[in-house]
């Protein structure tokens, strides 16, 4: 395994700031030698990223971060080494894109009716950004139109739970999505397991369900993980016999503490998921 790798990054094809080409240039400058692009619910940026990686000698892994739910909680699952021509994956992406588009319009309506601000214009501006529409696009539009000082405040004040623009969304069920995703990629990774608001028992059950559904790995090396989180998630991986993945979840170069690239060394006794990606 090379020294600096990144199996979780975003471009402006979803809610990242950089184009795939600019993301690859930044990764190259940091010395990343293996890079996956894992935009939310789209593989749109993969061709561009692959070409850019070839130009700078980075090994590229096409990827995706799919939005799903399990026991009513949003859960993100990453596909690595995806078959970008898979019709099953295309159908999955279309369905999520449809739900996301509807949600953007519904949030716009709520911001107008409950928030008494120019919600429809905000939704229109967010949709005009292109790529897969996310709440981050709405947060940026709220900032641009003067309704929040920064995107975190836009979530806290307008978009988050209990706020005027909060609209719950039903994602496809994790256990329905898993067979489709697992059949269309080299390895599936349960994204940022330490961030879900689940009890210890529920998190163990999630990992068990994910494993039974063909899941391959847990993300166990990310910026912002405490040593306690790292130990907890590593134990969970060992218990389930899951591999480990490492990624930054890079979105924005303005966040200096989270550049692309993680050291590839994982905890003792955990196989790197990169072993499953050979000749991908
Ligand atoms: P969503 O459209 O719900 O998938 O959210 C898109 C992105 O917004 C997520 O991938 C996060 O990067 C960001 N995000 C979601 N919820 C919050 C929050 N409460 N505070 C800050 N950022 C958030
Ligand atoms: Mn995101
Ligand atoms: Mn995520
Ligand atoms: Mn992500």
XYZ file of C-alpha atoms and ligand atoms in Angstrom:
306
model
C 0.000 0.000 0.000
C 1.364 3.446 -0.851
C 1.897 6.011 1.878
C -0.748 8.658 1.180
C -4.094 7.475 -0.121
C -7.617 8.867 -0.194
C -10.694 6.713 -0.719
C -13.324 9.377 0.085
C -13.389 12.754 -1.705
C -15.943 15.108 -3.266
C -15.897 17.352 -6.339
C -18.312 19.985 -7.618
C -20.309 17.203 -9.314
C -21.886 16.942 -5.840
C -21.218 19.265 -2.883
C -17.444 19.632 -3.201
C -15.952 22.978 -4.197
C -13.293 21.890 -6.717
C -13.720 20.434 -10.195
C -12.480 16.832 -10.499
C -9.358 18.144 -12.287
C -8.609 20.706 -9.553
C -9.189 18.068 -6.854
C -6.685 15.734 -8.521
C -4.124 18.561 -8.821
C -4.471 19.249 -5.088
C -4.129 15.556 -4.245
C -1.044 15.315 -6.469
C 0.527 18.333 -4.751
C 0.073 16.571 -1.404
C 1.720 13.385 -2.699
C -1.396 11.200 -2.850
C -0.710 8.097 -4.949
C -4.132 6.396 -4.841
C -7.352 8.432 -5.104
C -11.062 7.613 -5.232
C -13.637 10.218 -6.231
C -16.793 9.425 -4.199
C -19.349 12.124 -4.939
C -22.790 11.912 -3.314
C -25.084 9.768 -5.487
C -23.262 10.429 -8.781
C -20.330 9.118 -10.819
C -20.416 12.128 -13.175
C -16.929 13.347 -12.265
C -15.168 9.997 -12.638
C -14.154 10.271 -16.308
C -12.606 13.696 -15.766
C -10.852 12.564 -12.580
C -9.507 9.441 -14.293
C -7.972 11.522 -17.093
C -6.480 13.999 -14.618
C -5.033 11.172 -12.498
C -3.430 9.577 -15.562
C -1.722 12.917 -16.269
C -0.069 13.120 -12.838
C 0.606 9.417 -12.189
C -2.052 8.884 -9.483
C -3.824 5.515 -9.439
C -7.541 6.305 -9.791
C -10.474 4.394 -8.289
C -13.957 5.361 -9.549
C -16.318 5.626 -6.596
C -19.618 6.886 -5.231
C -21.082 7.739 -1.812
C -24.705 6.585 -1.857
C -27.345 8.052 0.467
C -29.407 5.344 2.170
C -31.282 4.844 5.429
C -31.341 2.155 8.106
C -33.851 2.210 10.984
C -34.811 5.698 9.819
C -31.274 7.083 10.195
C -29.402 8.393 7.105
C -26.444 6.105 6.371
C -23.814 6.690 3.692
C -22.271 3.757 1.888
C -19.303 4.083 -0.454
C -18.795 1.948 -3.536
C -15.159 1.632 -4.667
C -14.080 0.418 -8.081
C -17.564 1.005 -9.445
C -18.656 -0.218 -12.835
C -19.555 3.173 -14.275
C -21.594 1.474 -17.033
C -23.823 -0.468 -14.609
C -27.542 -0.007 -15.476
C -28.521 -1.075 -11.942
C -26.366 1.659 -10.425
C -27.706 4.162 -12.976
C -31.279 3.355 -11.871
C -30.275 3.791 -8.219
C -28.677 7.174 -8.949
C -31.703 8.348 -10.962
C -34.052 7.494 -8.108
C -31.977 9.399 -5.539
C -31.534 12.360 -7.908
C -35.328 12.527 -8.297
C -35.871 12.526 -4.528
C -33.142 15.121 -4.027
C -34.632 17.419 -6.683
C -38.088 17.200 -5.076
C -36.595 17.899 -1.669
C -34.841 21.063 -2.936
C -38.164 22.451 -4.178
C -39.940 21.418 -0.948
C -37.270 23.156 1.160
C -37.639 26.275 -1.000
C -41.390 26.269 -0.291
C -40.848 25.817 3.453
C -38.254 28.575 3.620
C -40.842 30.832 1.959
C -43.859 29.784 4.067
C -42.299 29.167 7.494
C -39.108 31.178 7.199
C -40.686 34.082 5.306
C -37.654 34.491 3.088
C -37.131 34.195 -0.688
C -37.123 30.374 -0.536
C -38.015 29.657 -4.159
C -35.203 31.922 -5.379
C -32.776 30.225 -2.979
C -33.793 26.776 -4.253
C -33.483 27.976 -7.860
C -29.986 29.337 -7.180
C -28.973 26.084 -5.476
C -30.261 23.976 -8.373
C -28.496 26.240 -10.897
C -25.139 25.228 -9.380
C -25.389 21.986 -11.406
C -24.389 18.484 -10.386
C -26.319 16.439 -7.843
C -28.347 18.887 -5.691
C -27.569 18.799 -1.966
C -28.439 20.827 1.101
C -24.892 22.211 0.961
C -25.898 24.012 -2.246
C -28.845 25.517 -0.371
C -26.547 26.507 2.500
C -24.232 28.288 0.049
C -27.195 30.043 -1.620
C -28.419 31.181 1.823
C -24.967 32.641 2.527
C -24.735 34.269 -0.925
C -28.142 35.917 -0.450
C -27.236 37.249 2.995
C -29.371 34.940 5.172
C -26.390 33.359 6.972
C -22.762 34.270 7.653
C -21.427 30.827 6.691
C -22.748 27.414 5.653
C -22.693 26.012 9.209
C -24.903 28.898 10.331
C -27.180 28.231 7.336
C -27.706 24.675 8.639
C -28.093 25.818 12.253
C -30.540 28.610 11.441
C -32.471 27.419 8.380
C -31.907 23.852 7.205
C -31.210 21.699 10.262
C -33.707 19.694 12.292
C -36.267 21.980 13.970
C -35.495 24.901 11.646
C -37.934 26.476 9.134
C -36.383 24.804 6.068
C -36.093 21.285 7.507
C -37.753 18.725 5.230
C -37.225 15.062 6.092
C -36.339 12.840 3.168
C -36.723 9.082 2.719
C -33.555 7.618 1.297
C -33.603 4.128 -0.218
C -33.215 1.417 2.444
C -29.576 0.393 3.008
C -30.414 -3.303 2.857
C -32.278 -2.873 -0.459
C -29.413 -0.869 -1.960
C -26.572 -3.154 -0.839
C -27.089 -6.015 -3.337
C -27.256 -3.536 -6.241
C -24.196 -1.616 -5.115
C -22.155 -4.674 -4.164
C -22.884 -6.147 -7.595
C -21.666 -2.980 -9.330
C -18.369 -2.339 -7.539
C -15.234 -3.978 -6.124
C -15.869 -3.147 -2.472
C -18.496 -1.374 -0.368
C -17.473 0.741 2.623
C -19.701 1.930 5.474
C -18.850 5.650 5.542
C -17.917 7.501 8.763
C -19.504 4.995 11.214
C -18.406 7.142 14.177
C -20.682 10.012 13.085
C -24.049 8.261 13.241
C -26.247 8.977 16.213
C -26.708 5.340 17.207
C -26.229 3.533 20.509
C -23.327 1.061 20.750
C -25.742 -1.844 20.301
C -27.449 -0.309 17.258
C -24.076 0.469 15.650
C -23.015 -3.180 16.147
C -26.281 -4.311 14.549
C -25.752 -1.908 11.642
C -22.256 -3.342 11.090
C -23.638 -6.897 11.292
C -26.428 -6.136 8.791
C -23.925 -4.403 6.497
C -21.602 -7.430 6.650
C -24.439 -9.896 5.995
C -25.458 -7.812 2.963
C -21.980 -8.197 1.433
C -20.319 -5.102 2.921
C -16.514 -5.149 2.769
C -15.094 -2.430 5.004
C -15.565 0.305 7.589
C -13.997 3.746 7.317
C -11.565 3.772 10.207
C -9.098 6.494 9.368
C -10.586 9.954 8.917
C -9.717 13.466 10.065
C -11.637 14.504 13.161
C -11.907 10.977 14.581
C -10.894 10.872 18.245
C -8.573 8.054 19.391
C -11.620 6.630 21.215
C -13.697 6.599 18.006
C -10.839 4.987 16.138
C -10.509 2.182 18.703
C -14.259 1.633 18.795
C -14.614 1.398 15.006
C -11.473 -0.751 14.656
C -12.909 -3.219 17.221
C -16.155 -3.295 15.285
C -14.252 -4.103 12.070
C -12.318 -6.919 13.795
C -15.501 -8.318 15.326
C -17.236 -8.456 11.923
C -14.134 -9.473 9.962
C -14.426 -6.296 7.899
C -11.537 -4.550 6.146
C -10.624 -0.913 6.834
C -10.690 2.146 4.604
C -9.022 5.550 4.863
C -10.300 8.802 3.408
C -10.523 12.512 4.085
C -14.148 13.247 3.012
C -12.509 16.287 1.397
C -15.001 18.920 0.165
C -13.347 22.309 0.337
C -9.756 23.635 0.235
C -10.846 26.428 2.615
C -10.940 23.813 5.411
C -7.195 23.689 6.115
C -7.263 20.841 8.656
C -8.710 18.362 6.175
C -6.687 18.216 2.944
C -6.915 15.187 0.642
C -4.644 12.262 1.621
C -4.398 10.016 4.687
C -1.500 7.865 5.836
C -2.346 4.361 4.706
C -1.398 2.586 7.924
C -4.438 1.037 9.626
C -4.861 -0.415 13.106
C -3.371 -3.813 13.972
C -5.228 -6.826 12.597
C -7.281 -4.953 10.010
C -6.881 -5.685 6.307
C -6.752 -2.632 4.024
C -9.703 -2.460 1.624
C -7.191 -1.575 -1.118
C -6.431 -5.318 -1.331
C -9.871 -5.701 -2.919
C -9.145 -3.024 -5.501
C -6.190 -4.666 -7.196
C -6.488 -4.378 -10.971
C -9.648 -2.240 -10.608
P -27.629 16.194 2.087
O -28.152 16.966 0.899
O -28.634 16.040 3.176
O -27.021 14.885 1.623
O -26.447 17.042 2.718
C -25.385 17.440 1.885
C -24.143 17.788 2.666
O -24.372 18.856 3.568
C -23.601 16.670 3.535
O -22.860 15.752 2.779
C -22.717 17.439 4.465
O -21.504 17.759 3.790
C -23.511 18.722 4.684
N -24.363 18.732 5.896
C -25.476 17.998 6.103
N -26.033 18.279 7.312
C -25.249 19.223 7.871
C -25.275 19.922 9.126
N -26.261 19.727 10.035
N -24.289 20.812 9.357
C -23.327 21.018 8.439
N -23.236 20.391 7.261
C -24.175 19.503 6.976
Mn -21.050 16.233 1.473
Mn -21.122 11.159 4.113
Mn -18.545 12.252 1.933
